[in-house]
Tab-separated table of N, CA and C in Angstrom:
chain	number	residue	atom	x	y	z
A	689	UNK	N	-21.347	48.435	-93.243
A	689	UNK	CA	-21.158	48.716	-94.658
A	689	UNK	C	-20.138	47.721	-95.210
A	690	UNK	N	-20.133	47.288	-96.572
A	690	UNK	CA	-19.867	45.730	-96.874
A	690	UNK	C	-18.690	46.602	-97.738
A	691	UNK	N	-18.481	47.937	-97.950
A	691	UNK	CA	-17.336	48.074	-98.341
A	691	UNK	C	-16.575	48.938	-97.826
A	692	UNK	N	-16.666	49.490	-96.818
A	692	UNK	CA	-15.964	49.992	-95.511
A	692	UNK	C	-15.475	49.589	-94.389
A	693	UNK	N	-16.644	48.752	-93.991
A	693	UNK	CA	-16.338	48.025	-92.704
A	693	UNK	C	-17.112	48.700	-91.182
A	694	UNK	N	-17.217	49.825	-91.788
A	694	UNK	CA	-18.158	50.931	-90.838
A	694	UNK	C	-19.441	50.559	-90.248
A	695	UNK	N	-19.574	51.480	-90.363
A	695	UNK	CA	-21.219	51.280	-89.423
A	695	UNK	C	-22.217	51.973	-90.662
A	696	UNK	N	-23.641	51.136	-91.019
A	696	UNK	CA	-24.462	51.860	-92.047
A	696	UNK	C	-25.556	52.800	-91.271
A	697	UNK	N	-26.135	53.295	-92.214
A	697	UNK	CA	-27.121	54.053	-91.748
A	697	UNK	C	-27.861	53.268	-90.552
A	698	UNK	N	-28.393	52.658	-91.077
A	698	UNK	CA	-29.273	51.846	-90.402
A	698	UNK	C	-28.589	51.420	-88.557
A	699	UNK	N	-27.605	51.088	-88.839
A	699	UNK	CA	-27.195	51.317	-87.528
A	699	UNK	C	-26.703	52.114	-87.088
A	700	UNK	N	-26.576	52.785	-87.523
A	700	UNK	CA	-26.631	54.956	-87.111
A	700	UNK	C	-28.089	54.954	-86.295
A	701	UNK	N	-28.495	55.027	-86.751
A	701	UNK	CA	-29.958	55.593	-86.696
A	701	UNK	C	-29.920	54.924	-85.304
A	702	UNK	N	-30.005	53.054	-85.126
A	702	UNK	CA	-30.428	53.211	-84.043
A	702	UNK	C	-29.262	52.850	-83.071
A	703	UNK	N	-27.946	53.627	-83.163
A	703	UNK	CA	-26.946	53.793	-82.251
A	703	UNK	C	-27.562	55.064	-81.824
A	704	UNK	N	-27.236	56.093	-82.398
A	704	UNK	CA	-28.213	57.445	-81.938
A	704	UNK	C	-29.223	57.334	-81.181
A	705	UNK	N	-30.164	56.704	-81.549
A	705	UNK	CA	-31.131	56.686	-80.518
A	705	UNK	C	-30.823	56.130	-78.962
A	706	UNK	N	-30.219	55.634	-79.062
A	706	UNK	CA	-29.604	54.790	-77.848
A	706	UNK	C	-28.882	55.669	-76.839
A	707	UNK	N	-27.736	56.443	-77.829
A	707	UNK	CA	-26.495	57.291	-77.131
A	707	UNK	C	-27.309	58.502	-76.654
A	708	UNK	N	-28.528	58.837	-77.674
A	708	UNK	CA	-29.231	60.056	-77.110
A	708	UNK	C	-29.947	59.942	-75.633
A	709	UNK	N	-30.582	58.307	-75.163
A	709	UNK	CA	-31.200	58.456	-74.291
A	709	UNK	C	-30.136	58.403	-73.243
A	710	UNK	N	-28.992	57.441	-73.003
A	710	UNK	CA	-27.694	57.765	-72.704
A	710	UNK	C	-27.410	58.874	-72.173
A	711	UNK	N	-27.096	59.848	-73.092
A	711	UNK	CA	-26.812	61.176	-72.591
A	711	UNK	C	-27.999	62.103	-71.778
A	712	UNK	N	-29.141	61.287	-72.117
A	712	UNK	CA	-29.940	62.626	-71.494
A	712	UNK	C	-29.686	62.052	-69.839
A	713	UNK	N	-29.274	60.658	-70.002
A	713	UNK	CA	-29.180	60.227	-68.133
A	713	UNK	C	-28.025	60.791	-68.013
A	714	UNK	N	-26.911	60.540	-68.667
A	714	UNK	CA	-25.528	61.123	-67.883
A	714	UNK	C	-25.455	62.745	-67.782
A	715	UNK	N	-26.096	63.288	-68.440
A	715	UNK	CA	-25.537	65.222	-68.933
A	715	UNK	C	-24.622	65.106	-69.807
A	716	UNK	N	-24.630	64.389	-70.733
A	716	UNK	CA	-23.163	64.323	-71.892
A	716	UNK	C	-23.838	64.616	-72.823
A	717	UNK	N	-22.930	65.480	-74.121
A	717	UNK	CA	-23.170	66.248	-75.050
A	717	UNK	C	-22.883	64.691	-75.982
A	718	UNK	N	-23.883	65.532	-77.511
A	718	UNK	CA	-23.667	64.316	-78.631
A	718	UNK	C	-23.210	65.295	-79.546
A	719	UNK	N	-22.159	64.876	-79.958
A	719	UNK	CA	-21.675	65.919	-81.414
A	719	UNK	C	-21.839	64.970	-82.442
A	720	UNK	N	-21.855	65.449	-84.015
A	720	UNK	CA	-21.951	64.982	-85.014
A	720	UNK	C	-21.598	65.346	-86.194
A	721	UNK	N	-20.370	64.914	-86.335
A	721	UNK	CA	-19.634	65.397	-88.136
A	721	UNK	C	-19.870	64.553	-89.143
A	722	UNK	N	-21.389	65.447	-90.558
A	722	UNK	CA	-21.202	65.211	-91.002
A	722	UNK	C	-20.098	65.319	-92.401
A	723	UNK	N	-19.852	64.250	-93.259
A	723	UNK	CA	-18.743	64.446	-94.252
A	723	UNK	C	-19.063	63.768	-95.647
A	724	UNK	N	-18.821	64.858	-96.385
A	724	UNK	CA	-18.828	64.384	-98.015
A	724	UNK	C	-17.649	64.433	-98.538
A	725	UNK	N	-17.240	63.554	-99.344
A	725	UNK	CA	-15.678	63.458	-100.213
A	725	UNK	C	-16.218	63.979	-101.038
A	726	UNK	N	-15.450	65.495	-101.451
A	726	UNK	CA	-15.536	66.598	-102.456
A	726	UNK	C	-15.682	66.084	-103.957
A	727	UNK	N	-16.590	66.199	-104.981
A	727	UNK	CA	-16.456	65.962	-106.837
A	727	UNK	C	-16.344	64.671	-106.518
A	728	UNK	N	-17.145	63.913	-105.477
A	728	UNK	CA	-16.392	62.448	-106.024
A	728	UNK	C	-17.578	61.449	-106.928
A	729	UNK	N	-18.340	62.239	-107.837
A	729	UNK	CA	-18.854	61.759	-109.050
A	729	UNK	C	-17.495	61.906	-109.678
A	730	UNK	N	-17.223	63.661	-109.592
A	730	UNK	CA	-16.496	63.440	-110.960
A	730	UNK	C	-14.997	62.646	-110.409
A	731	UNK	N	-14.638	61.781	-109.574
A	731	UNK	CA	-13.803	61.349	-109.411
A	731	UNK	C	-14.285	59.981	-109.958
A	732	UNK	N	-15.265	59.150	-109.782
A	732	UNK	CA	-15.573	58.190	-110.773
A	732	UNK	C	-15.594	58.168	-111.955
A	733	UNK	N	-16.131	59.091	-112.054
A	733	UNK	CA	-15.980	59.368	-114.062
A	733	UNK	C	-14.826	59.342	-114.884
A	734	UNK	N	-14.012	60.556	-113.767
A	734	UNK	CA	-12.279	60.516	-114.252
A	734	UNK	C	-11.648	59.088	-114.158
A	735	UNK	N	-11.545	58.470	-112.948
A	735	UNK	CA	-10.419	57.222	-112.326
A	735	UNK	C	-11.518	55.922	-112.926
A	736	UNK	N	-12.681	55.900	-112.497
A	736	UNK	CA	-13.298	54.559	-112.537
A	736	UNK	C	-14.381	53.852	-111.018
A	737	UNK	N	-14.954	52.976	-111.357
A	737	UNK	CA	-15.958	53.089	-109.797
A	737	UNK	C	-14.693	52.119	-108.474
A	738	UNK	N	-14.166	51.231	-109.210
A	738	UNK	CA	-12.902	50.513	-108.798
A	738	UNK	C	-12.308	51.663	-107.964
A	739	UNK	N	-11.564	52.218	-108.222
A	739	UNK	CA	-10.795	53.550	-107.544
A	739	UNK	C	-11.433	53.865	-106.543
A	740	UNK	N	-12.473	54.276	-106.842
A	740	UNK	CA	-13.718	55.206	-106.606
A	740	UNK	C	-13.961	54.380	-104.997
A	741	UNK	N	-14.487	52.804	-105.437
A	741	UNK	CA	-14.205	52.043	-104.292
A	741	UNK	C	-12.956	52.199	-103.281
A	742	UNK	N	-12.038	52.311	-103.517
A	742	UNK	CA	-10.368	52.549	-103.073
A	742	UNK	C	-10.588	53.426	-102.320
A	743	UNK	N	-11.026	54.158	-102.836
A	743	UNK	CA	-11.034	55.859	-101.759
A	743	UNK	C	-11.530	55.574	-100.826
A	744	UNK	N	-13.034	55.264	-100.784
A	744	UNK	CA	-14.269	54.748	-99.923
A	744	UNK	C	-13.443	53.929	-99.096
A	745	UNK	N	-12.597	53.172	-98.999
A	745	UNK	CA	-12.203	52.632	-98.180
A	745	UNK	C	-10.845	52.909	-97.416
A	746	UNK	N	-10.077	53.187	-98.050
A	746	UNK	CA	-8.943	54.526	-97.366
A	746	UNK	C	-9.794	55.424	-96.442
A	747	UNK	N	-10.565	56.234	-97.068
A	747	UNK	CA	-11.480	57.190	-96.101
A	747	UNK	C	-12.078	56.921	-95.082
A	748	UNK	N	-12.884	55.101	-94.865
A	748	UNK	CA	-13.394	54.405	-93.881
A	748	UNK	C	-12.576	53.784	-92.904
A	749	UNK	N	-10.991	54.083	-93.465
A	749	UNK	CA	-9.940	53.746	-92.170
A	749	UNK	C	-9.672	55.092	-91.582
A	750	UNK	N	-9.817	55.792	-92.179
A	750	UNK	CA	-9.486	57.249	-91.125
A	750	UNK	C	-10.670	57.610	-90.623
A	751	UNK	N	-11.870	57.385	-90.510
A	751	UNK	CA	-13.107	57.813	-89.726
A	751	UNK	C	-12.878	56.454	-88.755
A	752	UNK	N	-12.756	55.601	-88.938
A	752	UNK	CA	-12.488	54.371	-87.918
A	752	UNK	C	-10.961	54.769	-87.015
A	753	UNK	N	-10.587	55.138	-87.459
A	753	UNK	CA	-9.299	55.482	-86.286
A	753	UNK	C	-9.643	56.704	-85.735
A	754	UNK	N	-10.650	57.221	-86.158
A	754	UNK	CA	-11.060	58.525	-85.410
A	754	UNK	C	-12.647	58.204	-84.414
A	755	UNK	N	-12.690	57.457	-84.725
A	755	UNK	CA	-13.519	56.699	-83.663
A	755	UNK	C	-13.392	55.966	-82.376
A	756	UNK	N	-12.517	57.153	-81.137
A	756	UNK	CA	-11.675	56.628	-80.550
A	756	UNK	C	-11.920	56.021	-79.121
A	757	UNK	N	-13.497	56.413	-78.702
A	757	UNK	CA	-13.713	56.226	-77.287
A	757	UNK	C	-14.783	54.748	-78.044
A	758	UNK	N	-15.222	54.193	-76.842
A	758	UNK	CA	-16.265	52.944	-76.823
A	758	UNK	C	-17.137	53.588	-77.473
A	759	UNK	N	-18.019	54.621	-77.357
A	759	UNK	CA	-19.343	55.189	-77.889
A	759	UNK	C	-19.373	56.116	-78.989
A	760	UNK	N	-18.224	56.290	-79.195
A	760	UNK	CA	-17.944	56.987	-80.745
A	760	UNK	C	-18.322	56.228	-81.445
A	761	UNK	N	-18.201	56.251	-82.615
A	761	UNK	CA	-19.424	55.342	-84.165
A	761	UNK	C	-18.966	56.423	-85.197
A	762	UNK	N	-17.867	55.567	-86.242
A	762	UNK	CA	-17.904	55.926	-87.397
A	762	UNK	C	-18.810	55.162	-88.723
A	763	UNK	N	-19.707	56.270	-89.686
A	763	UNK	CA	-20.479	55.743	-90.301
A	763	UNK	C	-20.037	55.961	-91.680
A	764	UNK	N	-20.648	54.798	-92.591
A	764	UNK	CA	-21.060	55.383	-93.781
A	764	UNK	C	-22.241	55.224	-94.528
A	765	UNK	N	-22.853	56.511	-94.205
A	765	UNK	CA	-24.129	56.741	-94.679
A	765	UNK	C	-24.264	56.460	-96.175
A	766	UNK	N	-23.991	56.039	-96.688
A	766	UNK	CA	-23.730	55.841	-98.151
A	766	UNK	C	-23.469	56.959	-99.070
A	767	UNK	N	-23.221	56.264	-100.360
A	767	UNK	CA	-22.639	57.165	-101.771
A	767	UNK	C	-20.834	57.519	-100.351
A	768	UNK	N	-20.804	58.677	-101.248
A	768	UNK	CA	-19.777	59.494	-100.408
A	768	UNK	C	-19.698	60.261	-98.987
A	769	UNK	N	-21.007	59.683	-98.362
A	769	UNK	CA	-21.814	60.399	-97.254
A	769	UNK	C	-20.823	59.334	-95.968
A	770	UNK	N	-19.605	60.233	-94.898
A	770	UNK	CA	-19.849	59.574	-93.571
A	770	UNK	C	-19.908	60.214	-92.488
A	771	UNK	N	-20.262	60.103	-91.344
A	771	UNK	CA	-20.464	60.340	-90.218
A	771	UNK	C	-19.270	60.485	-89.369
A	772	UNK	N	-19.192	60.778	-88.364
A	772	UNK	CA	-18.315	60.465	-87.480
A	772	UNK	C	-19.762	60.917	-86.042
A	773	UNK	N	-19.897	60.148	-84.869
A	773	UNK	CA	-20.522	60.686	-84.585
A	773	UNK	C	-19.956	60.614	-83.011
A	774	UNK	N	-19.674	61.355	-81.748
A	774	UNK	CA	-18.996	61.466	-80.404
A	774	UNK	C	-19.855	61.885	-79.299
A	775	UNK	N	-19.630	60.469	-78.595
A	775	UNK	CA	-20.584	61.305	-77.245
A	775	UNK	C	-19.644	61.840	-76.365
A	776	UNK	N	-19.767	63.048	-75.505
A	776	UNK	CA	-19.644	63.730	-74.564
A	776	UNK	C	-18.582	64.742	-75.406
A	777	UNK	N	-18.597	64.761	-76.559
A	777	UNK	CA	-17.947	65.648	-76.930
A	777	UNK	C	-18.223	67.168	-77.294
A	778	UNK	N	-17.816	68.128	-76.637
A	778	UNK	CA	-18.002	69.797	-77.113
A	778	UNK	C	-17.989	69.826	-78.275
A	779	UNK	N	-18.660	71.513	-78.534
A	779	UNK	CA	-18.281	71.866	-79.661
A	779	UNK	C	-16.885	72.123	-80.242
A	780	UNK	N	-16.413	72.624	-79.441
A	780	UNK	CA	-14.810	73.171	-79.489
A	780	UNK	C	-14.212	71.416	-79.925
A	781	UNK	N	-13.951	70.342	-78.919
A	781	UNK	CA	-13.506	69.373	-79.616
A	781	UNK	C	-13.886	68.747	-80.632
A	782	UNK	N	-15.290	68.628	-81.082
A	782	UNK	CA	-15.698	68.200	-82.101
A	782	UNK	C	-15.447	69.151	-83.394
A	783	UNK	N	-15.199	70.083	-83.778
A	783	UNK	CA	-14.572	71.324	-84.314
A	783	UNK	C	-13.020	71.170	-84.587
A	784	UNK	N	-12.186	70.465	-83.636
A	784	UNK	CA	-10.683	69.859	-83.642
A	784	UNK	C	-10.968	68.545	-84.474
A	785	UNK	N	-11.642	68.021	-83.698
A	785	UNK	CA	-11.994	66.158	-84.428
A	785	UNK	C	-12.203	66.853	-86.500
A	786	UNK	N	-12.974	67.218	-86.758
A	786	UNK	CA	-13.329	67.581	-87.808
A	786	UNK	C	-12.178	68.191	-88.745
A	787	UNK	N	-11.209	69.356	-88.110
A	787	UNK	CA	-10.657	69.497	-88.639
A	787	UNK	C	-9.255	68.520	-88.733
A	788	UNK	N	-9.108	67.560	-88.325
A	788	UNK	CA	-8.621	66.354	-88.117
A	788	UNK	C	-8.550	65.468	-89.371
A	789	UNK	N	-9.990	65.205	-89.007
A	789	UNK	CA	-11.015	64.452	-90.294
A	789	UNK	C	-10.193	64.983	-91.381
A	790	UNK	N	-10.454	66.258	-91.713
A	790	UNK	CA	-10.069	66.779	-92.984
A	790	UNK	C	-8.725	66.462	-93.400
A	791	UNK	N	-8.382	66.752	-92.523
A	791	UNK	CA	-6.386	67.061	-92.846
A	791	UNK	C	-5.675	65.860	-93.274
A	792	UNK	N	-6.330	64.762	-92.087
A	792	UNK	CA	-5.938	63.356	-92.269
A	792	UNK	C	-6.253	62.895	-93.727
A	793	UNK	N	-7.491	62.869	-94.372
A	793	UNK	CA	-8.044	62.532	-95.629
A	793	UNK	C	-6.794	63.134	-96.925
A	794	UNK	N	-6.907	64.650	-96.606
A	794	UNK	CA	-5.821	65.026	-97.867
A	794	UNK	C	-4.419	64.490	-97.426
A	795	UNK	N	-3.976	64.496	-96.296
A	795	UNK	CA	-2.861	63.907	-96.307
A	795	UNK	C	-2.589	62.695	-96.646
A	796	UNK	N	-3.442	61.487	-97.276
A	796	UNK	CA	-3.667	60.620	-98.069
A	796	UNK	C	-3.002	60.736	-99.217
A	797	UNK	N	-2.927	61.867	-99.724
A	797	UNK	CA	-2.780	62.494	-101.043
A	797	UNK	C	-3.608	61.831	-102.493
A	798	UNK	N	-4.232	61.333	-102.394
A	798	UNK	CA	-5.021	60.457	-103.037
A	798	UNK	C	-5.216	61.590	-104.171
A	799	UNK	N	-4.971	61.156	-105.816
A	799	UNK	CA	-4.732	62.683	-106.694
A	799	UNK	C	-6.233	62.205	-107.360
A	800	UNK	N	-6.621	63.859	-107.516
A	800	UNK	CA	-7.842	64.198	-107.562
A	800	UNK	C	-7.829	64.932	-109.024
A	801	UNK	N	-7.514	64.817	-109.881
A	801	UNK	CA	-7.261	65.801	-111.261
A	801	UNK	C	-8.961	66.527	-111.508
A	802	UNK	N	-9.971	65.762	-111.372
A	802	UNK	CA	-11.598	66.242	-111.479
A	802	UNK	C	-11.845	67.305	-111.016
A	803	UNK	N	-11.279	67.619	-109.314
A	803	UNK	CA	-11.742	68.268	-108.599
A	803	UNK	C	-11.634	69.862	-108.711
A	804	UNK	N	-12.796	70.363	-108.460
A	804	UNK	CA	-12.474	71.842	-108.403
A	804	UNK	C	-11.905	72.675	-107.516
A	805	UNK	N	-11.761	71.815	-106.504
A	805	UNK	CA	-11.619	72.173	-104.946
A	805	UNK	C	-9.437	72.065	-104.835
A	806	UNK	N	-9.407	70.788	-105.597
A	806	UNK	CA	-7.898	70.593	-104.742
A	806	UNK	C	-7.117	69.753	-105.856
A	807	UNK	N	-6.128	69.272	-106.448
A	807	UNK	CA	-5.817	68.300	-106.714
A	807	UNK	C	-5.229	67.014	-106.246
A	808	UNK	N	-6.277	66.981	-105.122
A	808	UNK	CA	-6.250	65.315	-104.376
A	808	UNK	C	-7.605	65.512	-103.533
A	809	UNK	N	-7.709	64.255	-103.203
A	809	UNK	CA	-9.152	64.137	-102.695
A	809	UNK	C	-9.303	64.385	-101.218
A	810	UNK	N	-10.504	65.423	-101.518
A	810	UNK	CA	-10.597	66.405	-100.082
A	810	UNK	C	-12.250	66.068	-99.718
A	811	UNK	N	-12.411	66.246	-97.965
A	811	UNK	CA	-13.618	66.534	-97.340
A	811	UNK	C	-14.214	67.234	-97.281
A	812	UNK	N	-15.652	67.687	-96.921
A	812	UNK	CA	-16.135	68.457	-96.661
A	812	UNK	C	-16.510	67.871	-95.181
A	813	UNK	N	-16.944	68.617	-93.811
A	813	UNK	CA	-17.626	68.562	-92.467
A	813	UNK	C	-18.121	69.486	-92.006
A	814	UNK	N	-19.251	68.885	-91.808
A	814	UNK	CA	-20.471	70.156	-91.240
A	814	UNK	C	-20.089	69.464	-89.634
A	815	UNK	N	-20.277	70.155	-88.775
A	815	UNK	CA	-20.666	69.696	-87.359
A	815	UNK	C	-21.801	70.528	-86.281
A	816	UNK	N	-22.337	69.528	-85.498
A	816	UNK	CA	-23.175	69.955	-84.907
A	816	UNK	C	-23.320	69.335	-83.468
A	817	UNK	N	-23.802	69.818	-82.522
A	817	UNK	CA	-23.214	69.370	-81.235
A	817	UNK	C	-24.795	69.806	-80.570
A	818	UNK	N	-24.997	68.866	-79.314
A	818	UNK	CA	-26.006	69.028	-78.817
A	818	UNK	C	-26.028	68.949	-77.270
A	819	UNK	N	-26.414	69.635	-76.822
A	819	UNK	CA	-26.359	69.055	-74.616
A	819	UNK	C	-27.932	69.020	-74.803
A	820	UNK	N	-28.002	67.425	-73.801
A	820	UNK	CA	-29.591	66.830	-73.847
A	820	UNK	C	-30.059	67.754	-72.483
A	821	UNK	N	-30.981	68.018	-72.465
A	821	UNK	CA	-31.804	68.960	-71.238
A	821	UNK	C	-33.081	68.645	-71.503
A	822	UNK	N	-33.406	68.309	-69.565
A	822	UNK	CA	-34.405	67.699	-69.189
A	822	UNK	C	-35.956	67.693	-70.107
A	823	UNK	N	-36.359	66.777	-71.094
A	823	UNK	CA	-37.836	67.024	-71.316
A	823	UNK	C	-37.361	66.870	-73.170
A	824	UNK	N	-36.006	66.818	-73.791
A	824	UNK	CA	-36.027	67.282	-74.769
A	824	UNK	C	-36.343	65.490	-75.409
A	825	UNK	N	-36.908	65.423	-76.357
A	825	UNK	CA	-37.103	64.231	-77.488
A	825	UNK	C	-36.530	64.222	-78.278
A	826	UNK	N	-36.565	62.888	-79.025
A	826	UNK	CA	-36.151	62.398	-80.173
A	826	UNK	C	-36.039	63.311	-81.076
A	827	UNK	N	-36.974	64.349	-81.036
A	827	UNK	CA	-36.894	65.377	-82.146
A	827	UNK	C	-35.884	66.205	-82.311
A	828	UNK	N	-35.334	66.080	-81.521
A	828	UNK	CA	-34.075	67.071	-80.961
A	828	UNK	C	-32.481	66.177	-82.063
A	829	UNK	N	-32.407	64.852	-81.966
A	829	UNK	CA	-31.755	64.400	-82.352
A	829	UNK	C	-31.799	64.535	-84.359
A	830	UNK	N	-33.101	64.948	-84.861
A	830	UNK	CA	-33.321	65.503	-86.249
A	830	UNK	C	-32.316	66.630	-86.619
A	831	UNK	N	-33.035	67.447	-85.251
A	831	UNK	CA	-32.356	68.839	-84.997
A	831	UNK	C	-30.975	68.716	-85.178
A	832	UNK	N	-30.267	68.197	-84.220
A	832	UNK	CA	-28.853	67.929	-84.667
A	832	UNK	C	-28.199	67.653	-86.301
A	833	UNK	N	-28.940	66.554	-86.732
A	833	UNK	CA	-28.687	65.867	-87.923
A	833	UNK	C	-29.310	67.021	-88.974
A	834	UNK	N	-29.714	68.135	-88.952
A	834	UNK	CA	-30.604	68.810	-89.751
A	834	UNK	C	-29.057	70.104	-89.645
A	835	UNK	N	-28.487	70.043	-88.182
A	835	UNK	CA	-28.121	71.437	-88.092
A	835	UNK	C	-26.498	70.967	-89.192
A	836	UNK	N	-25.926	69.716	-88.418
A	836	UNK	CA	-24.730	69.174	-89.282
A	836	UNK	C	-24.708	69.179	-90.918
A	837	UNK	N	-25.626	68.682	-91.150
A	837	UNK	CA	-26.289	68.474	-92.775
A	837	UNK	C	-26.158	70.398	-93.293
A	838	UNK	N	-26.691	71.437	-92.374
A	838	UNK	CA	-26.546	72.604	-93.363
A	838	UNK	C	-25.491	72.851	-92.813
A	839	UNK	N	-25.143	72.757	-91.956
A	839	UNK	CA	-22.815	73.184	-91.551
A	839	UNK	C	-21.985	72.792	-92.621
A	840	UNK	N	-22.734	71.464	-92.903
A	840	UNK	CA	-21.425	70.986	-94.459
A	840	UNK	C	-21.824	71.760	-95.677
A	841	UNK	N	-23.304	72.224	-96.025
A	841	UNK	CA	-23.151	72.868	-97.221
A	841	UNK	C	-23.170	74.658	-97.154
């Protein structure tokens, strides 16, 4: 991503595929937090897309420092959409990582006057965690990305 520095979809997609077949050889779990920065239309509207940019990239240094082993992969899926995504990680740690995610972001303090949620700019993280077992497919890796996607809303 050309204004993060992250990783885009596109190489999401086929890091995942990779880490999934990965794990189904080792027995390692794939967790996956996804994350939306809360009102952040109406944080453009209020500050400007400039700002707006600012954040996006403050936010893409704290998913990158939380990207801490070799096979971790912080993303940004675009708009306000990022990833964080961990192999061999539990639910229980990926559940810590997340609430991490969060804390780190507002402790930014980055002021949010738009928001309905906070007055500074806050996350949302769904997470979802998977152990690969023998026979399971690609489809399984949807599954994940389907289960994270309704955890955040």
């Amino acid at each position: 991503d050309s204004l993060t520095g992250l990783h885009n979809r596109r190489s999401f997609n086929q890091h995942l595929d990779r880490l999934w077949r990965q794990a189904q050889r080792e027995q390692k779990t794939l967790a996956l937090l996804l994350c939306d920065v809360d009102h952040f239309k109406a944080y453009n509207d209020r500050y400007g897309h400039q700002a707006g940019d600012a954040v996006l990239q403050r936010i893409g240094a704290v998913f990158e420092a939380n990207a801490r082993r070799p096979l971790d992969m912080a993303v940004r899926l675009g708009g306000e959409e990022f990833a964080l995504l961990l192999y061999g990680a539990n639910e229980h740690e990926a559940r810590l990582r997340a609430e991490a995610l969060r804390a780190q972001v507002q402790a930014l303090r980055m002021e949010h006057e738009a928001s309905d949620t906070a007055r500074e700019v806050t996350l949302s993280v769904g997470v979802s965690c998977l152990w690969p077992t023998p026979g399971n497919d690609l489809k399984r890796l949807y599954d994940l990305y389907e289960h994270a996607d309704r955890a955040l809303y």
